[in-house]
Structures are given as C-alpha cells and as structure tokens.
Short mmCIF file of C-alpha atoms in Angstrom, two decimals:
data_model
loop_
_atom_site.label_atom_id
_atom_site.label_comp_id
_atom_site.label_asym_id
_atom_site.label_seq_id
_atom_site.Cartn_x
_atom_site.Cartn_y
_atom_site.Cartn_z
CA MET A 1 6.59 -17.98 3.80
CA LYS A 2 6.91 -15.04 6.26
CA ILE A 3 5.78 -11.59 5.20
CA LEU A 4 7.72 -8.50 6.15
CA CYS A 5 6.09 -5.16 5.54
CA PHE A 6 8.79 -2.51 5.88
CA GLY A 7 6.83 0.69 5.61
CA SER A 8 5.38 3.92 6.83
CA LEU A 9 3.46 4.54 10.11
CA ASN A 10 1.34 7.72 10.20
CA LEU A 11 -1.22 9.45 12.14
CA ASP A 12 -4.00 10.36 9.74
CA ARG A 13 -5.93 13.56 10.44
CA VAL A 14 -8.96 13.34 8.21
CA TYR A 15 -11.03 16.39 7.40
CA GLN A 16 -14.51 16.11 5.86
CA VAL A 17 -14.91 19.00 3.37
CA PRO A 18 -17.50 20.19 0.81
CA HIS A 19 -14.74 20.31 -1.77
CA PHE A 20 -10.92 20.11 -1.84
CA ILE A 21 -9.32 23.35 -0.70
CA ARG A 22 -8.31 25.74 -3.50
CA PRO A 23 -5.26 28.04 -3.65
CA GLY A 24 -5.89 31.06 -1.49
CA GLU A 25 -9.16 29.75 -0.03
CA THR A 26 -10.11 29.46 3.67
CA MET A 27 -12.79 26.96 4.41
CA ALA A 28 -14.24 25.36 7.54
CA ALA A 29 -14.10 21.52 7.72
CA GLU A 30 -17.29 19.81 8.59
CA GLU A 31 -15.65 17.14 10.69
CA LEU A 32 -12.17 16.02 11.95
CA ASN A 33 -11.14 12.49 12.96
CA THR A 34 -7.68 11.09 13.77
CA PHE A 35 -6.93 7.55 12.57
CA CYS A 36 -3.94 5.26 12.48
CA GLY A 37 -2.59 5.18 8.97
CA GLY A 38 0.33 5.27 6.60
CA LYS A 39 0.48 2.93 3.70
CA GLY A 40 2.78 0.57 5.50
CA LEU A 41 0.54 0.25 8.58
CA ASN A 42 -2.54 -0.07 6.34
CA GLN A 43 -1.04 -2.77 4.29
CA SER A 44 0.27 -4.63 7.31
CA ILE A 45 -3.17 -4.58 8.94
CA ALA A 46 -4.83 -5.69 5.71
CA LEU A 47 -2.33 -8.63 5.47
CA ALA A 48 -2.98 -9.70 9.06
CA ARG A 49 -6.81 -9.38 8.75
CA ALA A 50 -6.69 -11.38 5.55
CA GLY A 51 -5.07 -14.14 7.58
CA ALA A 52 -1.30 -13.77 6.83
CA GLU A 53 1.58 -14.01 9.27
CA VAL A 54 2.96 -10.51 9.00
CA TYR A 55 5.85 -8.61 10.60
CA HIS A 56 6.09 -4.81 10.40
CA ALA A 57 9.36 -2.93 10.41
CA GLY A 58 9.57 0.83 10.51
CA ALA A 59 9.81 3.75 12.95
CA VAL A 60 7.60 5.97 15.10
CA GLY A 61 8.21 8.85 17.49
CA GLN A 62 8.78 8.06 21.12
CA ALA A 63 6.23 10.63 22.35
CA ASP A 64 3.37 10.07 19.87
CA GLY A 65 3.69 6.67 18.14
CA GLY A 66 2.29 4.35 20.69
CA MET A 67 -1.18 4.53 19.16
CA LEU A 68 0.12 3.08 15.87
CA VAL A 69 1.97 0.17 17.39
CA ASP A 70 -1.15 -0.65 19.49
CA ALA A 71 -3.22 -0.69 16.38
CA LEU A 72 -0.85 -3.06 14.58
CA GLU A 73 -0.64 -5.52 17.51
CA ALA A 74 -4.45 -5.43 17.95
CA SER A 75 -4.80 -6.77 14.43
CA GLY A 76 -2.15 -9.52 15.02
CA VAL A 77 0.94 -7.85 13.47
CA ASP A 78 4.28 -8.59 15.01
CA CYS A 79 5.80 -5.19 15.96
CA THR A 80 9.16 -6.27 17.45
CA LEU A 81 10.90 -4.65 14.46
CA VAL A 82 9.32 -1.22 14.91
CA ARG A 83 11.75 1.37 16.40
CA ARG A 84 10.79 4.31 18.57
CA LEU A 85 12.87 7.40 17.78
CA PRO A 86 13.30 10.78 19.42
CA CYS A 87 11.49 12.70 16.61
CA PRO A 88 7.79 13.23 15.52
CA THR A 89 5.77 10.38 14.18
CA GLY A 90 4.86 10.79 10.46
CA HIS A 91 1.44 12.15 9.84
CA ALA A 92 -0.95 12.87 6.98
CA ILE A 93 -3.54 15.66 6.43
CA ILE A 94 -6.40 14.14 4.45
CA GLN A 95 -9.31 15.95 2.84
CA VAL A 96 -12.40 13.81 2.00
CA ASN A 97 -15.00 15.44 -0.17
CA THR A 98 -18.73 14.72 -0.47
CA GLU A 99 -18.10 12.11 -3.12
CA GLY A 100 -15.76 10.11 -0.98
CA GLN A 101 -12.62 11.05 -2.91
CA ASN A 102 -9.46 12.19 -0.96
CA CYS A 103 -6.34 14.21 -1.37
CA ILE A 104 -3.40 13.69 1.06
CA LEU A 105 -0.50 15.78 2.31
CA LEU A 106 2.28 13.77 3.99
CA PHE A 107 4.85 14.63 6.61
CA GLY A 108 7.49 11.92 6.82
CA GLY A 109 8.70 12.32 10.40
CA ALA A 110 10.16 9.02 11.75
CA ASN A 111 9.45 7.30 8.43
CA GLN A 112 12.35 9.26 6.91
CA GLU A 113 14.81 8.21 9.67
CA ILE A 114 15.26 4.58 8.50
CA THR A 115 18.95 3.62 8.41
CA ARG A 116 20.96 1.04 6.57
CA ALA A 117 21.90 -0.50 9.92
CA GLN A 118 18.25 -0.95 10.70
CA ILE A 119 17.58 -2.54 7.39
CA ASP A 120 20.43 -5.03 7.77
CA GLU A 121 19.40 -6.04 11.31
CA THR A 122 15.77 -6.46 10.09
CA LEU A 123 16.50 -8.55 7.02
CA ALA A 124 18.77 -10.86 9.01
CA ARG A 125 15.51 -12.22 10.60
CA PHE A 126 14.22 -13.31 7.20
CA SER A 127 15.09 -16.02 4.62
CA PRO A 128 15.24 -16.46 0.85
CA GLY A 129 11.60 -16.92 -0.48
CA ASP A 130 10.04 -14.74 2.29
CA MET A 131 7.97 -11.81 0.93
CA LEU A 132 8.89 -8.17 1.46
CA VAL A 133 6.08 -5.64 0.93
CA LEU A 134 7.19 -2.07 0.24
CA GLN A 135 5.73 1.42 -0.54
CA ASN A 136 7.50 4.68 -1.24
CA GLU A 137 6.99 6.42 2.11
CA ILE A 138 10.25 5.59 3.92
CA SER A 139 13.91 6.49 3.59
CA GLN A 140 16.71 4.20 2.31
CA LEU A 141 14.15 2.41 0.08
CA ASP A 142 16.73 1.81 -2.78
CA TYR A 143 19.11 0.10 -0.36
CA LEU A 144 16.37 -2.03 1.21
CA MET A 145 15.21 -3.18 -2.25
CA GLU A 146 18.70 -4.07 -3.41
CA ALA A 147 19.58 -5.83 -0.05
CA ALA A 148 16.37 -7.90 -0.02
CA GLY A 149 16.79 -8.79 -3.72
CA LYS A 150 20.27 -10.07 -3.09
CA LYS A 151 18.99 -12.11 -0.18
CA GLY A 152 16.45 -13.77 -2.39
CA MET A 153 13.25 -12.36 -0.96
CA VAL A 154 10.08 -11.98 -3.06
CA ILE A 155 9.55 -8.15 -3.36
CA ALA A 156 6.06 -6.77 -3.78
CA PHE A 157 6.07 -3.08 -4.46
CA ASN A 158 3.34 -0.38 -4.36
CA PRO A 159 5.13 2.55 -5.93
CA SER A 160 3.14 5.25 -4.04
CA PRO A 161 3.65 8.10 -3.83
CA MET A 162 5.45 8.38 -7.17
CA THR A 163 8.55 10.52 -7.21
CA PRO A 164 11.27 11.09 -9.85
CA GLU A 165 13.77 9.37 -7.59
CA LEU A 166 11.81 6.18 -7.58
CA LEU A 167 12.68 5.56 -11.23
CA LYS A 168 16.29 5.34 -10.34
CA MET A 169 15.80 2.51 -7.80
CA PRO A 170 16.57 -1.11 -8.60
CA LEU A 171 13.05 -1.90 -9.78
CA SER A 172 14.32 -5.03 -11.58
CA ARG A 173 14.38 -6.65 -8.14
CA VAL A 174 10.54 -6.34 -7.90
CA SER A 175 8.45 -9.49 -8.43
CA TRP A 176 5.06 -7.87 -7.96
CA PHE A 177 3.99 -4.36 -9.00
CA LEU A 178 0.69 -3.27 -7.41
CA LEU A 179 -0.34 0.17 -8.69
CA ASN A 180 -3.09 2.37 -9.94
CA GLU A 181 -3.37 4.00 -13.43
CA VAL A 182 -1.64 7.25 -12.31
CA GLU A 183 1.31 5.38 -10.79
CA ALA A 184 1.41 3.12 -13.85
CA ARG A 185 1.59 6.16 -16.25
CA ASP A 186 4.45 7.63 -14.22
CA LEU A 187 6.28 4.32 -14.08
CA CYS A 188 5.95 3.91 -17.85
CA GLY A 189 7.02 7.55 -18.42
CA GLU A 190 4.24 8.23 -20.96
CA GLU A 191 0.45 8.30 -21.20
CA VAL A 192 -1.04 5.43 -23.19
CA PRO A 193 -4.49 3.71 -23.01
CA GLU A 194 -4.71 2.28 -19.52
CA GLU A 195 -5.18 -1.28 -20.81
CA GLU A 196 -1.63 -1.09 -22.25
CA TYR A 197 0.14 -0.14 -18.93
CA PRO A 198 0.74 -3.66 -17.67
CA GLU A 199 2.36 -4.68 -20.94
CA ARG A 200 4.55 -1.47 -21.00
CA ILE A 201 5.65 -2.29 -17.48
CA LEU A 202 6.47 -5.80 -18.39
CA GLN A 203 8.54 -4.60 -21.32
CA LYS A 204 10.70 -2.64 -18.83
CA TYR A 205 10.71 -5.38 -16.16
CA PRO A 206 10.12 -8.65 -17.73
CA ASP A 207 10.57 -10.77 -14.69
CA SER A 208 7.76 -9.03 -12.83
CA ARG A 209 4.07 -9.49 -12.54
CA VAL A 210 1.63 -6.51 -12.68
CA VAL A 211 -1.68 -5.82 -10.85
CA LEU A 212 -3.29 -2.52 -12.07
CA THR A 213 -6.19 -1.30 -9.95
CA LEU A 214 -8.72 0.88 -11.68
CA GLY A 215 -11.11 1.99 -8.88
CA SER A 216 -14.74 1.43 -9.82
CA ARG A 217 -13.62 -0.22 -12.98
CA GLY A 218 -11.97 -3.19 -11.20
CA CYS A 219 -8.49 -4.43 -11.80
CA VAL A 220 -6.20 -6.09 -14.38
CA TYR A 221 -3.41 -8.68 -13.86
CA GLN A 222 -0.78 -9.51 -16.42
CA ASP A 223 2.45 -11.52 -16.42
CA SER A 224 4.48 -12.96 -19.32
CA ARG A 225 1.89 -15.68 -19.92
CA GLU A 226 -1.62 -14.54 -19.06
CA ARG A 227 -3.88 -11.52 -18.55
CA LEU A 228 -6.88 -11.40 -16.22
CA ALA A 229 -9.55 -8.74 -15.48
CA VAL A 230 -11.87 -8.57 -12.47
CA ALA A 231 -14.84 -6.19 -12.16
CA ALA A 232 -15.33 -3.99 -9.16
CA LYS A 233 -18.07 -4.68 -6.66
CA LYS A 234 -20.88 -2.13 -6.65
CA VAL A 235 -20.99 -0.14 -3.40
CA LYS A 236 -21.52 3.51 -2.32
CA ALA A 237 -18.17 5.09 -1.75
CA VAL A 238 -17.85 6.91 1.62
CA ASP A 239 -14.03 7.15 1.86
CA THR A 240 -11.54 5.68 -0.54
CA THR A 241 -8.41 6.38 1.65
CA ALA A 242 -7.42 2.77 2.29
CA ALA A 243 -8.95 1.06 -0.69
CA GLY A 244 -5.71 0.45 -2.45
CA ASP A 245 -3.90 -0.74 0.64
CA THR A 246 -6.74 -3.08 1.48
CA PHE A 247 -6.57 -4.54 -2.01
CA THR A 248 -2.75 -4.99 -1.77
CA GLY A 249 -2.91 -6.69 1.65
CA PHE A 250 -5.63 -9.16 0.75
CA PHE A 251 -4.10 -9.88 -2.62
CA LEU A 252 -0.66 -10.61 -1.33
CA ALA A 253 -2.04 -12.63 1.61
CA GLY A 254 -3.77 -14.83 -0.94
CA ILE A 255 -0.62 -15.22 -3.04
CA ALA A 256 1.42 -16.05 0.01
CA ALA A 257 -1.14 -18.72 1.00
CA GLY A 258 -0.76 -20.37 -2.35
CA GLU A 259 -4.07 -19.13 -3.92
CA PRO A 260 -4.49 -18.93 -7.67
CA VAL A 261 -4.00 -15.27 -8.93
CA ALA A 262 -7.77 -15.14 -10.02
CA GLN A 263 -9.01 -16.08 -6.61
CA ALA A 264 -6.63 -13.59 -4.87
CA LEU A 265 -7.89 -10.87 -7.20
CA GLU A 266 -11.57 -11.64 -6.43
CA GLU A 267 -10.90 -11.63 -2.65
CA ALA A 268 -8.83 -8.40 -2.82
CA THR A 269 -11.62 -6.65 -4.92
CA ALA A 270 -14.25 -7.62 -2.41
CA ALA A 271 -12.24 -6.52 0.56
CA ALA A 272 -11.47 -3.14 -1.12
CA ALA A 273 -15.14 -2.63 -1.79
CA ILE A 274 -15.99 -3.06 1.91
CA SER A 275 -13.18 -0.56 2.87
CA VAL A 276 -14.60 2.19 0.60
CA SER A 277 -18.00 1.93 2.29
CA ARG A 278 -16.55 3.03 5.62
CA LYS A 279 -14.70 6.05 7.02
CA GLY A 280 -10.99 6.08 7.90
CA ALA A 281 -8.01 4.14 6.69
CA SER A 282 -7.10 1.13 8.86
CA PRO A 283 -10.49 1.06 10.69
CA SER A 284 -12.20 0.51 7.28
CA ILE A 285 -10.23 -2.66 6.51
CA PRO A 286 -12.35 -5.84 6.89
CA THR A 287 -11.38 -9.24 8.22
CA ARG A 288 -11.19 -12.29 5.94
CA GLU A 289 -14.21 -13.72 7.58
CA GLU A 290 -16.21 -10.53 6.84
CA MET A 291 -14.98 -10.46 3.29
CA LEU A 292 -16.07 -14.08 2.64
CA HIS A 293 -19.54 -13.48 4.07
CA THR A 294 -20.34 -10.08 2.49
CA ARG A 295 -22.76 -10.25 -0.44
CA PHE A 296 -22.69 -7.44 -3.03
#
C-alpha cells in the first residue's frame, strides 16, 4: 500500500507569549521561531518517521517554499508531486502560551491554488487500495475526495480546520475519521457528551471508522463492531502544535503496515506524547525508533 498525503505546506512563525492576545491589546512576544509546518507537511513527516512509504502532493511558492520541500525530503518523503507556483507559500502565525497551548492564524497562499488538473495527474500515480491522507487546508478538497473515492483509494480524513463548507463535501467516501472533540462536535452538528461523538459520526457515515483524540485524556476508537480507549502518556506539555498530526501519522502508518488497531493507537499515543514535550511542529515529531524506546 502506498500512502499519498495531499495537503498543506506552511511556514510556521511561532511566538511565545504570556497569554493569547486579546482584542485591542498590544503585547511583546518573548520569543520568535520559524518552523516548517502545515498539517499536510506535519502528517507526511510523521508518516515517514513512523516508517511508512509516503508521497506528498501540494504546492509551495517558488521564492519561499524550498525550506519546506527540503524538510520533507530530509525525513524520507517523496516530493516529486509538490508543485512550485508564482505566489507566496502558505504560512501560519502561532501563539504558544506558558501552559503550552496554542492558537493559530492561517494564510493559505499556494495551498489554495490546487487545481483539478493537478489532482487528476497526481491520482493517476496511485492504485485502488492505496491510502489518501487529507486535511482541510487546501483548495479543491471536495473534488479530490470524490475522485479518490471513485478510484477505490482508502481515504483518511482529519477535518481540520472545520468550516461550514466541509459538511457539504462527499464525506461518505471517508474510511477513517481522525479528529478531536471540537471537530467531532462540529461534524455532528450538536454538542453531546464526548463519549457519544464516535457513535453519532458512525450513524451519519456507517462505513467509516472513527478515532477521537482527547488530549491529556487519551483517545477513543470506534467502528461498527468494537470500541477501544487508550489513556494518554503523562508528560509535561511544552508545545501542543503538532500533537494531533503526529498521532495521525503514526496511527495511519501502523494501519498501513497491517498492525491491529489497538497497537496503532498505543504507538500513536506515545509518539504524540513525545511531540508535546518539544517546541515546534515538524521538529517535535519523533522517529519510530525513538517512540519504541521511550519510557513514560
């Protein structure tokens, strides 16, 4: 099984702040770092560091995107499907507070210049049964989802960031939903006790499988036959920016390798715990070897 991650590529500008900026407030940041990011890039790197064969498709700016392609290739990701366009690369402004929590402002840039022609050319390189990993940070996502579904690819979807338009997409094509409680609530369209979200999603999309991440409270998996829960590892959180992407990459790498769901959940949980103990997005993602040898 080949894995295609068709997703965003961003430059992350991370500001350490005493607290998240309030309306009308001017505040000096304590530190600024620039990292390679974007949910697509983070998940591709996590997949590769978890041991998967992964191809990334997307777009960067000709003038400022080289750093992102270099970062992907350094982690073993195939970047032959990444296009360089005459526009700015996508970027994010990220505030990280003293508790390690973050808030993120995105500018789409080249991520919003994906075309149907690029999608058709990219999917021609893949076969039925190959996995497509998606997030909600690129243009033409509905067309991409429909085309991949018709081709018989296995679609894993992290519906982040949630938007009203997302609910109009062909989500019945999705085999795996990987999402947090906020995204699950928006996908369900109502607020219910968090333990009910997987079942509500399965009622809407009965052919899918759901992985609900709950931060420090671990994660829950549910399909039409079973439900599993895994506790989070105890670590001091420094920066949670790439925790969800790390979890997604390691979990899907395990599934693609034929691991039981329970094992893939345990490994993804351990990898995410390592990532939150470090600063940055992609630099915080561990390797599989490190994940296997870290004791909590």
